[in-house]
């Protein structure tokens, strides 16, 4: 099966890393920029497949430095770190890991939803600091059931989030570039219109150039001082400075964030806010789901090695 020359770009889950090294003799691209440049000058033309993660990807410059590249096998459903336009132009195939992580990312969205509205993390801190005994009952929170929830990006993950929210008797509406045929949920023509009609806005839209700062000041203002924002998609979809400013000045009630603009950096101002729940991009991070993602990543690599096609291509 070793008829492809594999370059490992960035860290991989140990089981995937072992498989690419043992089964394909993968070579790891150095992380250090100077070493990387020297390596690519020497060996850039040697590789026809890059295996990477959604967080690292094969960006514009790196892809240019790999003239023989035929495929990018991506661990993760999001592939916004990979230059898909260049890949299309050059006929480079790109795969991702769709479907297998829908449940866990949707569960994470629901965890943030419940936590931000019912303030469970804040209440946990209250107990640990001894405030229950010292200061009495924790302040009242916001009811989570029965809310109007707007989903920005009713794709695979957004649809699973919506299904879970039905169990909480929520009224669901959504915005996509186009209405989803047959969807039982109300379509809103713009992100701002969606926010205007929502108590909670949940972002499940794909990252990439088309969704950069889709949620900006106008959308945040439409959500308003009693509105909540949940983001399990990509930090790039939100104007983070506008979000932080709104949270600091009470123009938004709270936020639950699994993703940030420049991970792993989290704006210092958010760390002191009790109405914000911050997670370290763990949406798909369970043993079961990461194992399924690993399996699908390796299935893509194997199929490409055998037939030059991918199991789950994005282009
Ligand atoms: C992963 C994700 O954490 O699949 C995605 O797009 O954001 C997460 O599941 C990440 O891709 C792993 O690198």
PDB file of C-alpha atoms and ligand atoms in Angstrom:
ATOM      1  CA  UNK A   1       0.000   0.000   0.000  1.00  0.00           C
ATOM      2  CA  UNK A   2       3.080   2.199   0.267  1.00  0.00           C
ATOM      3  CA  UNK A   3       2.705   3.665  -3.208  1.00  0.00           C
ATOM      4  CA  UNK A   4       2.140   7.191  -1.978  1.00  0.00           C
ATOM      5  CA  UNK A   5       4.716   9.500  -0.433  1.00  0.00           C
ATOM      6  CA  UNK A   6       3.069  10.993   2.641  1.00  0.00           C
ATOM      7  CA  UNK A   7       3.915  14.237   4.396  1.00  0.00           C
ATOM      8  CA  UNK A   8       2.562  14.719   7.904  1.00  0.00           C
ATOM      9  CA  UNK A   9       1.656  18.363   8.452  1.00  0.00           C
ATOM     10  CA  UNK A  10       1.256  19.302  12.117  1.00  0.00           C
ATOM     11  CA  UNK A  11       0.533  17.034  15.069  1.00  0.00           C
ATOM     12  CA  UNK A  12      -1.914  14.162  14.615  1.00  0.00           C
ATOM     13  CA  UNK A  13      -3.808  11.962  17.036  1.00  0.00           C
ATOM     14  CA  UNK A  14      -1.334   9.247  18.159  1.00  0.00           C
ATOM     15  CA  UNK A  15      -3.181   6.372  16.428  1.00  0.00           C
ATOM     16  CA  UNK A  16      -3.257   8.279  13.114  1.00  0.00           C
ATOM     17  CA  UNK A  17       0.348   9.361  13.485  1.00  0.00           C
ATOM     18  CA  UNK A  18       1.448   5.751  14.159  1.00  0.00           C
ATOM     19  CA  UNK A  19      -0.475   4.484  11.151  1.00  0.00           C
ATOM     20  CA  UNK A  20       0.887   7.067   8.717  1.00  0.00           C
ATOM     21  CA  UNK A  21       4.440   6.449   9.885  1.00  0.00           C
ATOM     22  CA  UNK A  22       4.280   2.630  10.085  1.00  0.00           C
ATOM     23  CA  UNK A  23       2.066   1.906   7.064  1.00  0.00           C
ATOM     24  CA  UNK A  24       3.111   4.753   4.749  1.00  0.00           C
ATOM     25  CA  UNK A  25       6.540   5.837   6.010  1.00  0.00           C
ATOM     26  CA  UNK A  26       5.224   9.384   6.436  1.00  0.00           C
ATOM     27  CA  UNK A  27       7.748  12.151   6.969  1.00  0.00           C
ATOM     28  CA  UNK A  28       6.889  14.948   9.400  1.00  0.00           C
ATOM     29  CA  UNK A  29       7.138  18.524   8.151  1.00  0.00           C
ATOM     30  CA  UNK A  30       9.291  20.433  10.668  1.00  0.00           C
ATOM     31  CA  UNK A  31       7.305  22.910  12.782  1.00  0.00           C
ATOM     32  CA  UNK A  32      10.137  25.417  13.081  1.00  0.00           C
ATOM     33  CA  UNK A  33       9.738  27.976  10.230  1.00  0.00           C
ATOM     34  CA  UNK A  34      13.440  28.092   9.252  1.00  0.00           C
ATOM     35  CA  UNK A  35      13.750  24.295   9.284  1.00  0.00           C
ATOM     36  CA  UNK A  36      10.496  24.039   7.363  1.00  0.00           C
ATOM     37  CA  UNK A  37      11.738  26.328   4.591  1.00  0.00           C
ATOM     38  CA  UNK A  38      14.978  24.391   4.253  1.00  0.00           C
ATOM     39  CA  UNK A  39      13.098  21.059   4.297  1.00  0.00           C
ATOM     40  CA  UNK A  40      10.654  22.189   1.619  1.00  0.00           C
ATOM     41  CA  UNK A  41      13.426  23.495  -0.606  1.00  0.00           C
ATOM     42  CA  UNK A  42      15.125  20.115  -0.376  1.00  0.00           C
ATOM     43  CA  UNK A  43      12.172  17.745  -0.366  1.00  0.00           C
ATOM     44  CA  UNK A  44       8.992  19.703  -1.268  1.00  0.00           C
ATOM     45  CA  UNK A  45       8.685  17.929  -4.596  1.00  0.00           C
ATOM     46  CA  UNK A  46       8.761  14.461  -3.036  1.00  0.00           C
ATOM     47  CA  UNK A  47       5.251  14.219  -1.583  1.00  0.00           C
ATOM     48  CA  UNK A  48       1.967  13.425  -3.237  1.00  0.00           C
ATOM     49  CA  UNK A  49      -0.258  13.234  -0.136  1.00  0.00           C
ATOM     50  CA  UNK A  50      -0.368  15.502   2.918  1.00  0.00           C
ATOM     51  CA  UNK A  51      -2.106  14.269   6.069  1.00  0.00           C
ATOM     52  CA  UNK A  52      -3.075  17.079   8.391  1.00  0.00           C
ATOM     53  CA  UNK A  53      -5.634  18.243  10.921  1.00  0.00           C
ATOM     54  CA  UNK A  54      -8.381  20.838  10.597  1.00  0.00           C
ATOM     55  CA  UNK A  55      -6.467  23.111  12.938  1.00  0.00           C
ATOM     56  CA  UNK A  56      -3.228  23.122  10.927  1.00  0.00           C
ATOM     57  CA  UNK A  57      -4.202  22.367   7.316  1.00  0.00           C
ATOM     58  CA  UNK A  58      -2.214  22.961   4.149  1.00  0.00           C
ATOM     59  CA  UNK A  59      -2.260  26.717   3.610  1.00  0.00           C
ATOM     60  CA  UNK A  60      -1.472  28.714   0.475  1.00  0.00           C
ATOM     61  CA  UNK A  61       2.325  28.916   0.780  1.00  0.00           C
ATOM     62  CA  UNK A  62       2.811  25.347   1.929  1.00  0.00           C
ATOM     63  CA  UNK A  63       0.657  24.025  -0.892  1.00  0.00           C
ATOM     64  CA  UNK A  64       2.717  26.037  -3.392  1.00  0.00           C
ATOM     65  CA  UNK A  65       5.863  24.499  -1.932  1.00  0.00           C
ATOM     66  CA  UNK A  66       4.498  20.985  -2.651  1.00  0.00           C
ATOM     67  CA  UNK A  67       4.408  20.862  -6.483  1.00  0.00           C
ATOM     68  CA  UNK A  68       3.685  17.121  -6.693  1.00  0.00           C
ATOM     69  CA  UNK A  69       0.790  17.192  -4.208  1.00  0.00           C
ATOM     70  CA  UNK A  70      -2.265  15.178  -5.297  1.00  0.00           C
ATOM     71  CA  UNK A  71      -4.294  14.931  -2.083  1.00  0.00           C
ATOM     72  CA  UNK A  72      -4.798  16.538   1.312  1.00  0.00           C
ATOM     73  CA  UNK A  73      -6.292  14.139   3.849  1.00  0.00           C
ATOM     74  CA  UNK A  74      -7.766  16.216   6.639  1.00  0.00           C
ATOM     75  CA  UNK A  75      -8.561  15.002  10.171  1.00  0.00           C
ATOM     76  CA  UNK A  76     -11.626  17.106  11.045  1.00  0.00           C
ATOM     77  CA  UNK A  77     -14.810  18.191   9.327  1.00  0.00           C
ATOM     78  CA  UNK A  78     -13.587  21.787   8.955  1.00  0.00           C
ATOM     79  CA  UNK A  79     -10.930  22.344   6.308  1.00  0.00           C
ATOM     80  CA  UNK A  80     -10.735  26.134   6.323  1.00  0.00           C
ATOM     81  CA  UNK A  81      -7.009  26.021   7.156  1.00  0.00           C
ATOM     82  CA  UNK A  82      -6.418  24.365   3.765  1.00  0.00           C
ATOM     83  CA  UNK A  83      -6.330  26.470   0.596  1.00  0.00           C
ATOM     84  CA  UNK A  84      -9.216  24.744  -1.158  1.00  0.00           C
ATOM     85  CA  UNK A  85      -9.253  27.235  -4.048  1.00  0.00           C
ATOM     86  CA  UNK A  86      -5.664  26.448  -4.936  1.00  0.00           C
ATOM     87  CA  UNK A  87      -6.411  22.745  -4.491  1.00  0.00           C
ATOM     88  CA  UNK A  88      -9.305  23.011  -6.972  1.00  0.00           C
ATOM     89  CA  UNK A  89      -7.182  24.905  -9.490  1.00  0.00           C
ATOM     90  CA  UNK A  90      -4.401  22.337  -9.275  1.00  0.00           C
ATOM     91  CA  UNK A  91      -6.690  19.301  -9.202  1.00  0.00           C
ATOM     92  CA  UNK A  92      -5.588  18.365  -5.683  1.00  0.00           C
ATOM     93  CA  UNK A  93      -8.206  16.234  -3.902  1.00  0.00           C
ATOM     94  CA  UNK A  94      -9.125  17.200  -0.321  1.00  0.00           C
ATOM     95  CA  UNK A  95     -10.999  15.038   2.182  1.00  0.00           C
ATOM     96  CA  UNK A  96     -12.519  15.748   5.607  1.00  0.00           C
ATOM     97  CA  UNK A  97     -14.316  13.702   8.276  1.00  0.00           C
ATOM     98  CA  UNK A  98     -18.018  14.577   8.009  1.00  0.00           C
ATOM     99  CA  UNK A  99     -20.965  13.003   9.895  1.00  0.00           C
ATOM    100  CA  UNK A 100     -18.970  11.057  12.507  1.00  0.00           C
ATOM    101  CA  UNK A 101     -18.618  14.091  14.778  1.00  0.00           C
ATOM    102  CA  UNK A 102     -22.139  15.522  14.408  1.00  0.00           C
ATOM    103  CA  UNK A 103     -23.347  14.126  17.734  1.00  0.00           C
ATOM    104  CA  UNK A 104     -20.432  15.323  19.828  1.00  0.00           C
ATOM    105  CA  UNK A 105     -20.245  18.830  18.374  1.00  0.00           C
ATOM    106  CA  UNK A 106     -24.036  19.157  18.785  1.00  0.00           C
ATOM    107  CA  UNK A 107     -23.734  17.880  22.367  1.00  0.00           C
ATOM    108  CA  UNK A 108     -21.083  20.527  23.008  1.00  0.00           C
ATOM    109  CA  UNK A 109     -23.406  23.212  21.644  1.00  0.00           C
ATOM    110  CA  UNK A 110     -26.137  21.996  24.008  1.00  0.00           C
ATOM    111  CA  UNK A 111     -23.698  21.871  26.932  1.00  0.00           C
ATOM    112  CA  UNK A 112     -22.782  25.510  26.266  1.00  0.00           C
ATOM    113  CA  UNK A 113     -26.431  26.439  25.751  1.00  0.00           C
ATOM    114  CA  UNK A 114     -27.501  24.995  29.107  1.00  0.00           C
ATOM    115  CA  UNK A 115     -24.427  26.274  30.916  1.00  0.00           C
ATOM    116  CA  UNK A 116     -24.680  29.849  29.675  1.00  0.00           C
ATOM    117  CA  UNK A 117     -28.413  30.193  30.294  1.00  0.00           C
ATOM    118  CA  UNK A 118     -28.596  28.287  33.585  1.00  0.00           C
ATOM    119  CA  UNK A 119     -25.138  29.480  34.688  1.00  0.00           C
ATOM    120  CA  UNK A 120     -23.966  26.085  35.924  1.00  0.00           C
ATOM    121  CA  UNK A 121     -20.228  26.811  35.587  1.00  0.00           C
ATOM    122  CA  UNK A 122     -20.664  30.132  37.368  1.00  0.00           C
ATOM    123  CA  UNK A 123     -22.710  28.408  40.094  1.00  0.00           C
ATOM    124  CA  UNK A 124     -20.025  25.732  40.452  1.00  0.00           C
ATOM    125  CA  UNK A 125     -17.437  28.473  40.988  1.00  0.00           C
ATOM    126  CA  UNK A 126     -19.805  30.028  43.539  1.00  0.00           C
ATOM    127  CA  UNK A 127     -19.920  26.806  45.562  1.00  0.00           C
ATOM    128  CA  UNK A 128     -16.156  26.224  45.337  1.00  0.00           C
ATOM    129  CA  UNK A 129     -15.406  29.757  46.540  1.00  0.00           C
ATOM    130  CA  UNK A 130     -17.540  29.110  49.618  1.00  0.00           C
ATOM    131  CA  UNK A 131     -20.060  31.767  48.618  1.00  0.00           C
ATOM    132  CA  UNK A 132     -23.119  29.554  49.086  1.00  0.00           C
ATOM    133  CA  UNK A 133     -22.504  29.393  52.831  1.00  0.00           C
ATOM    134  CA  UNK A 134     -21.155  32.948  53.050  1.00  0.00           C
ATOM    135  CA  UNK A 135     -23.528  34.867  50.795  1.00  0.00           C
ATOM    136  CA  UNK A 136     -26.630  32.685  50.432  1.00  0.00           C
ATOM    137  CA  UNK A 137     -28.413  31.436  47.353  1.00  0.00           C
ATOM    138  CA  UNK A 138     -26.988  31.846  43.861  1.00  0.00           C
ATOM    139  CA  UNK A 139     -28.762  34.519  41.773  1.00  0.00           C
ATOM    140  CA  UNK A 140     -31.549  33.373  39.472  1.00  0.00           C
ATOM    141  CA  UNK A 141     -30.646  32.330  35.929  1.00  0.00           C
ATOM    142  CA  UNK A 142     -32.500  32.267  32.584  1.00  0.00           C
ATOM    143  CA  UNK A 143     -34.881  29.470  31.580  1.00  0.00           C
ATOM    144  CA  UNK A 144     -33.370  27.312  28.839  1.00  0.00           C
ATOM    145  CA  UNK A 145     -36.487  25.444  27.681  1.00  0.00           C
ATOM    146  CA  UNK A 146     -38.890  27.009  25.224  1.00  0.00           C
ATOM    147  CA  UNK A 147     -36.534  29.651  23.875  1.00  0.00           C
ATOM    148  CA  UNK A 148     -36.403  31.001  20.339  1.00  0.00           C
ATOM    149  CA  UNK A 149     -33.145  29.659  18.975  1.00  0.00           C
ATOM    150  CA  UNK A 150     -31.556  30.777  15.713  1.00  0.00           C
ATOM    151  CA  UNK A 151     -29.102  28.419  14.069  1.00  0.00           C
ATOM    152  CA  UNK A 152     -26.605  30.021  11.739  1.00  0.00           C
ATOM    153  CA  UNK A 153     -25.631  27.161   9.447  1.00  0.00           C
ATOM    154  CA  UNK A 154     -28.257  24.417   9.266  1.00  0.00           C
ATOM    155  CA  UNK A 155     -25.891  21.812   7.866  1.00  0.00           C
ATOM    156  CA  UNK A 156     -25.088  18.384   9.248  1.00  0.00           C
ATOM    157  CA  UNK A 157     -24.154  19.620  12.719  1.00  0.00           C
ATOM    158  CA  UNK A 158     -26.725  22.449  12.809  1.00  0.00           C
ATOM    159  CA  UNK A 159     -29.483  19.947  12.032  1.00  0.00           C
ATOM    160  CA  UNK A 160     -28.473  17.699  14.932  1.00  0.00           C
ATOM    161  CA  UNK A 161     -28.356  20.728  17.260  1.00  0.00           C
ATOM    162  CA  UNK A 162     -31.887  21.654  16.132  1.00  0.00           C
ATOM    163  CA  UNK A 163     -33.127  18.117  16.801  1.00  0.00           C
ATOM    164  CA  UNK A 164     -31.731  18.209  20.326  1.00  0.00           C
ATOM    165  CA  UNK A 165     -33.318  21.626  20.963  1.00  0.00           C
ATOM    166  CA  UNK A 166     -36.717  20.271  19.948  1.00  0.00           C
ATOM    167  CA  UNK A 167     -36.454  18.197  23.132  1.00  0.00           C
ATOM    168  CA  UNK A 168     -36.253  21.482  25.027  1.00  0.00           C
ATOM    169  CA  UNK A 169     -39.420  22.760  23.316  1.00  0.00           C
ATOM    170  CA  UNK A 170     -37.482  25.498  21.547  1.00  0.00           C
ATOM    171  CA  UNK A 171     -38.759  27.351  18.486  1.00  0.00           C
ATOM    172  CA  UNK A 172     -36.065  27.001  15.871  1.00  0.00           C
ATOM    173  CA  UNK A 173     -35.260  29.188  12.894  1.00  0.00           C
ATOM    174  CA  UNK A 174     -32.121  29.315  10.779  1.00  0.00           C
ATOM    175  CA  UNK A 175     -30.112  31.140   8.176  1.00  0.00           C
ATOM    176  CA  UNK A 176     -28.108  29.505   5.394  1.00  0.00           C
ATOM    177  CA  UNK A 177     -27.051  30.911   2.050  1.00  0.00           C
ATOM    178  CA  UNK A 178     -30.137  29.170   0.687  1.00  0.00           C
ATOM    179  CA  UNK A 179     -33.221  27.711   2.417  1.00  0.00           C
ATOM    180  CA  UNK A 180     -32.939  23.982   3.126  1.00  0.00           C
ATOM    181  CA  UNK A 181     -35.615  22.194   1.048  1.00  0.00           C
ATOM    182  CA  UNK A 182     -38.164  20.485   3.280  1.00  0.00           C
ATOM    183  CA  UNK A 183     -36.801  21.932   6.523  1.00  0.00           C
ATOM    184  CA  UNK A 184     -39.449  22.220   9.260  1.00  0.00           C
ATOM    185  CA  UNK A 185     -37.738  25.348  10.611  1.00  0.00           C
ATOM    186  CA  UNK A 186     -38.379  28.942   9.611  1.00  0.00           C
ATOM    187  CA  UNK A 187     -35.828  30.446   7.244  1.00  0.00           C
ATOM    188  CA  UNK A 188     -34.460  33.941   7.959  1.00  0.00           C
ATOM    189  CA  UNK A 189     -32.972  35.903   5.091  1.00  0.00           C
ATOM    190  CA  UNK A 190     -29.874  37.233   6.873  1.00  0.00           C
ATOM    191  CA  UNK A 191     -27.837  36.601  10.033  1.00  0.00           C
ATOM    192  CA  UNK A 192     -29.116  39.918  11.466  1.00  0.00           C
ATOM    193  CA  UNK A 193     -32.735  38.968  10.759  1.00  0.00           C
ATOM    194  CA  UNK A 194     -32.120  35.603  12.417  1.00  0.00           C
ATOM    195  CA  UNK A 195     -30.582  37.296  15.467  1.00  0.00           C
ATOM    196  CA  UNK A 196     -33.457  39.773  15.705  1.00  0.00           C
ATOM    197  CA  UNK A 197     -35.936  36.892  16.070  1.00  0.00           C
ATOM    198  CA  UNK A 198     -33.805  34.779  18.439  1.00  0.00           C
ATOM    199  CA  UNK A 199     -33.141  34.650  22.168  1.00  0.00           C
ATOM    200  CA  UNK A 200     -30.081  32.521  21.483  1.00  0.00           C
ATOM    201  CA  UNK A 201     -27.972  32.434  18.332  1.00  0.00           C
ATOM    202  CA  UNK A 202     -26.006  29.232  17.771  1.00  0.00           C
ATOM    203  CA  UNK A 203     -23.253  29.321  15.175  1.00  0.00           C
ATOM    204  CA  UNK A 204     -22.701  26.059  13.304  1.00  0.00           C
ATOM    205  CA  UNK A 205     -21.627  27.516   9.938  1.00  0.00           C
ATOM    206  CA  UNK A 206     -18.507  26.294   8.169  1.00  0.00           C
ATOM    207  CA  UNK A 207     -15.388  28.434   8.429  1.00  0.00           C
ATOM    208  CA  UNK A 208     -13.517  29.766   5.414  1.00  0.00           C
ATOM    209  CA  UNK A 209     -13.355  32.977   3.393  1.00  0.00           C
ATOM    210  CA  UNK A 210     -17.118  33.140   2.784  1.00  0.00           C
ATOM    211  CA  UNK A 211     -18.126  33.218   6.445  1.00  0.00           C
ATOM    212  CA  UNK A 212     -15.478  35.554   7.890  1.00  0.00           C
ATOM    213  CA  UNK A 213     -17.092  37.894  10.452  1.00  0.00           C
ATOM    214  CA  UNK A 214     -20.577  36.920   9.326  1.00  0.00           C
ATOM    215  CA  UNK A 215     -21.538  37.730  12.901  1.00  0.00           C
ATOM    216  CA  UNK A 216     -20.481  41.354  13.318  1.00  0.00           C
ATOM    217  CA  UNK A 217     -21.714  44.386  15.290  1.00  0.00           C
ATOM    218  CA  UNK A 218     -25.042  44.507  13.428  1.00  0.00           C
ATOM    219  CA  UNK A 219     -25.891  40.884  14.256  1.00  0.00           C
ATOM    220  CA  UNK A 220     -24.774  41.250  17.872  1.00  0.00           C
ATOM    221  CA  UNK A 221     -26.899  44.379  18.242  1.00  0.00           C
ATOM    222  CA  UNK A 222     -29.891  42.554  16.767  1.00  0.00           C
ATOM    223  CA  UNK A 223     -29.455  39.775  19.335  1.00  0.00           C
ATOM    224  CA  UNK A 224     -29.490  42.468  22.002  1.00  0.00           C
ATOM    225  CA  UNK A 225     -28.849  42.790  25.752  1.00  0.00           C
ATOM    226  CA  UNK A 226     -31.007  39.779  26.635  1.00  0.00           C
ATOM    227  CA  UNK A 227     -29.552  37.631  23.846  1.00  0.00           C
ATOM    228  CA  UNK A 228     -26.969  34.848  24.057  1.00  0.00           C
ATOM    229  CA  UNK A 229     -24.414  33.701  21.502  1.00  0.00           C
ATOM    230  CA  UNK A 230     -23.041  30.155  21.222  1.00  0.00           C
ATOM    231  CA  UNK A 231     -20.207  29.319  18.819  1.00  0.00           C
ATOM    232  CA  UNK A 232     -19.097  25.742  18.092  1.00  0.00           C
ATOM    233  CA  UNK A 233     -18.020  26.447  14.500  1.00  0.00           C
ATOM    234  CA  UNK A 234     -14.968  28.627  13.894  1.00  0.00           C
ATOM    235  CA  UNK A 235     -13.766  31.783  15.634  1.00  0.00           C
ATOM    236  CA  UNK A 236     -13.413  33.433  12.229  1.00  0.00           C
ATOM    237  CA  UNK A 237     -17.212  33.487  11.786  1.00  0.00           C
ATOM    238  CA  UNK A 238     -17.525  36.071  14.588  1.00  0.00           C
ATOM    239  CA  UNK A 239     -16.065  39.564  14.863  1.00  0.00           C
ATOM    240  CA  UNK A 240     -14.403  38.724  18.167  1.00  0.00           C
ATOM    241  CA  UNK A 241     -13.556  42.333  19.097  1.00  0.00           C
ATOM    242  CA  UNK A 242     -17.199  43.339  18.594  1.00  0.00           C
ATOM    243  CA  UNK A 243     -18.334  40.342  20.666  1.00  0.00           C
ATOM    244  CA  UNK A 244     -15.974  41.147  23.544  1.00  0.00           C
ATOM    245  CA  UNK A 245     -17.008  44.822  23.487  1.00  0.00           C
ATOM    246  CA  UNK A 246     -20.710  43.875  23.618  1.00  0.00           C
ATOM    247  CA  UNK A 247     -20.147  41.461  26.511  1.00  0.00           C
ATOM    248  CA  UNK A 248     -18.121  44.010  28.463  1.00  0.00           C
ATOM    249  CA  UNK A 249     -20.772  46.697  28.110  1.00  0.00           C
ATOM    250  CA  UNK A 250     -23.850  44.523  28.746  1.00  0.00           C
ATOM    251  CA  UNK A 251     -25.089  44.733  25.142  1.00  0.00           C
ATOM    252  CA  UNK A 252     -25.248  40.923  25.097  1.00  0.00           C
ATOM    253  CA  UNK A 253     -26.413  38.739  28.004  1.00  0.00           C
ATOM    254  CA  UNK A 254     -23.778  36.042  27.652  1.00  0.00           C
ATOM    255  CA  UNK A 255     -21.814  33.761  25.376  1.00  0.00           C
ATOM    256  CA  UNK A 256     -20.657  30.149  25.178  1.00  0.00           C
ATOM    257  CA  UNK A 257     -17.555  29.755  23.051  1.00  0.00           C
ATOM    258  CA  UNK A 258     -15.699  26.623  21.987  1.00  0.00           C
ATOM    259  CA  UNK A 259     -13.755  28.439  19.256  1.00  0.00           C
ATOM    260  CA  UNK A 260     -11.769  31.664  18.982  1.00  0.00           C
ATOM    261  CA  UNK A 261     -10.154  33.832  16.341  1.00  0.00           C
ATOM    262  CA  UNK A 262      -6.536  33.012  17.168  1.00  0.00           C
ATOM    263  CA  UNK A 263      -6.529  29.743  19.104  1.00  0.00           C
ATOM    264  CA  UNK A 264      -5.275  28.941  21.675  1.00  0.00           C
ATOM    265  CA  UNK A 265      -5.345  32.635  22.549  1.00  0.00           C
ATOM    266  CA  UNK A 266      -8.487  33.733  24.409  1.00  0.00           C
ATOM    267  CA  UNK A 267      -9.152  37.468  24.901  1.00  0.00           C
ATOM    268  CA  UNK A 268      -8.014  38.439  28.395  1.00  0.00           C
ATOM    269  CA  UNK A 269     -11.188  40.490  28.905  1.00  0.00           C
ATOM    270  CA  UNK A 270     -13.359  37.358  28.671  1.00  0.00           C
ATOM    271  CA  UNK A 271     -11.554  35.588  31.513  1.00  0.00           C
ATOM    272  CA  UNK A 272     -13.108  37.835  34.137  1.00  0.00           C
ATOM    273  CA  UNK A 273     -16.695  37.542  32.873  1.00  0.00           C
ATOM    274  CA  UNK A 274     -18.991  35.190  34.783  1.00  0.00           C
ATOM    275  CA  UNK A 275     -21.635  35.184  32.023  1.00  0.00           C
ATOM    276  CA  UNK A 276     -19.276  33.631  29.495  1.00  0.00           C
ATOM    277  CA  UNK A 277     -18.377  29.945  29.229  1.00  0.00           C
ATOM    278  CA  UNK A 278     -15.041  29.263  27.559  1.00  0.00           C
ATOM    279  CA  UNK A 279     -14.013  25.877  26.163  1.00  0.00           C
ATOM    280  CA  UNK A 280     -10.676  24.928  24.549  1.00  0.00           C
ATOM    281  CA  UNK A 281     -12.058  23.830  21.126  1.00  0.00           C
ATOM    282  CA  UNK A 282     -13.202  20.419  22.322  1.00  0.00           C
ATOM    283  CA  UNK A 283     -16.365  20.026  20.229  1.00  0.00           C
ATOM    284  CA  UNK A 284     -15.452  16.624  18.825  1.00  0.00           C
ATOM    285  CA  UNK A 285     -13.212  15.654  21.733  1.00  0.00           C
ATOM    286  CA  UNK A 286     -14.478  12.307  22.968  1.00  0.00           C
ATOM    287  CA  UNK A 287     -12.740   8.915  22.746  1.00  0.00           C
ATOM    288  CA  UNK A 288     -15.514   7.516  20.575  1.00  0.00           C
ATOM    289  CA  UNK A 289     -15.722  10.372  18.092  1.00  0.00           C
ATOM    290  CA  UNK A 290     -11.981  10.923  17.740  1.00  0.00           C
ATOM    291  CA  UNK A 291     -11.605   7.167  17.065  1.00  0.00           C
ATOM    292  CA  UNK A 292     -14.259   7.415  14.343  1.00  0.00           C
ATOM    293  CA  UNK A 293     -12.537  10.476  12.860  1.00  0.00           C
ATOM    294  CA  UNK A 294      -9.219   8.602  12.898  1.00  0.00           C
ATOM    295  CA  UNK A 295     -10.798   5.641  11.129  1.00  0.00           C
ATOM    296  CA  UNK A 296     -12.309   7.841   8.422  1.00  0.00           C
ATOM    297  CA  UNK A 297      -9.052   9.753   7.952  1.00  0.00           C
ATOM    298  CA  UNK A 298      -7.144   6.502   7.434  1.00  0.00           C
ATOM    299  CA  UNK A 299      -9.872   5.124   5.153  1.00  0.00           C
ATOM    300  CA  UNK A 300      -9.443   8.213   2.959  1.00  0.00           C
ATOM    301  CA  UNK A 301      -5.681   7.742   2.882  1.00  0.00           C
ATOM    302  CA  UNK A 302      -5.953   4.030   2.069  1.00  0.00           C
ATOM    303  CA  UNK A 303      -8.463   4.570  -0.709  1.00  0.00           C
ATOM    304  CA  UNK A 304      -6.347   7.322  -2.215  1.00  0.00           C
ATOM    305  CA  UNK A 305      -3.258   5.105  -2.073  1.00  0.00           C
ATOM    306  CA  UNK A 306      -5.150   2.272  -3.774  1.00  0.00           C
ATOM    307  CA  UNK A 307      -7.285   4.079  -6.311  1.00  0.00           C
ATOM    308  CA  UNK A 308      -6.498   7.795  -6.314  1.00  0.00           C
ATOM    309  CA  UNK A 309      -9.982   8.610  -4.992  1.00  0.00           C
ATOM    310  CA  UNK A 310     -11.239   9.687  -1.565  1.00  0.00           C
ATOM    311  CA  UNK A 311     -14.059   8.305   0.605  1.00  0.00           C
ATOM    312  CA  UNK A 312     -15.294  11.731   1.735  1.00  0.00           C
ATOM    313  CA  UNK A 313     -13.972  14.313  -0.716  1.00  0.00           C
ATOM    314  CA  UNK A 314     -14.704  18.014  -0.389  1.00  0.00           C
ATOM    315  CA  UNK A 315     -13.037  18.751  -3.718  1.00  0.00           C
TER     316      UNK A 315
HETATM  317  C1  LIG B   1     -11.239  19.127  15.710  1.00  0.00           C
HETATM  318  C2  LIG B   1     -12.957  20.475  14.397  1.00  0.00           C
HETATM  319  O1  LIG B   1     -10.899  19.609  16.960  1.00  0.00           O
HETATM  320  O2  LIG B   1     -13.554  18.773  12.906  1.00  0.00           O
HETATM  321  C3  LIG B   1     -13.349  19.968  13.077  1.00  0.00           C
HETATM  322  O3  LIG B   1     -13.478  20.779  12.155  1.00  0.00           O
HETATM  323  O4  LIG B   1     -12.910  21.626  14.611  1.00  0.00           O
HETATM  324  C4  LIG B   1     -12.651  19.523  15.494  1.00  0.00           C
HETATM  325  O5  LIG B   1     -13.382  18.375  15.379  1.00  0.00           O
HETATM  326  C5  LIG B   1     -10.172  19.535  14.795  1.00  0.00           C
HETATM  327  O6  LIG B   1     -10.505  19.596  13.460  1.00  0.00           O
HETATM  328  C6  LIG B   1      -9.013  18.593  14.952  1.00  0.00           C
HETATM  329  O7  LIG B   1      -7.914  19.113  14.354  1.00  0.00           O
END
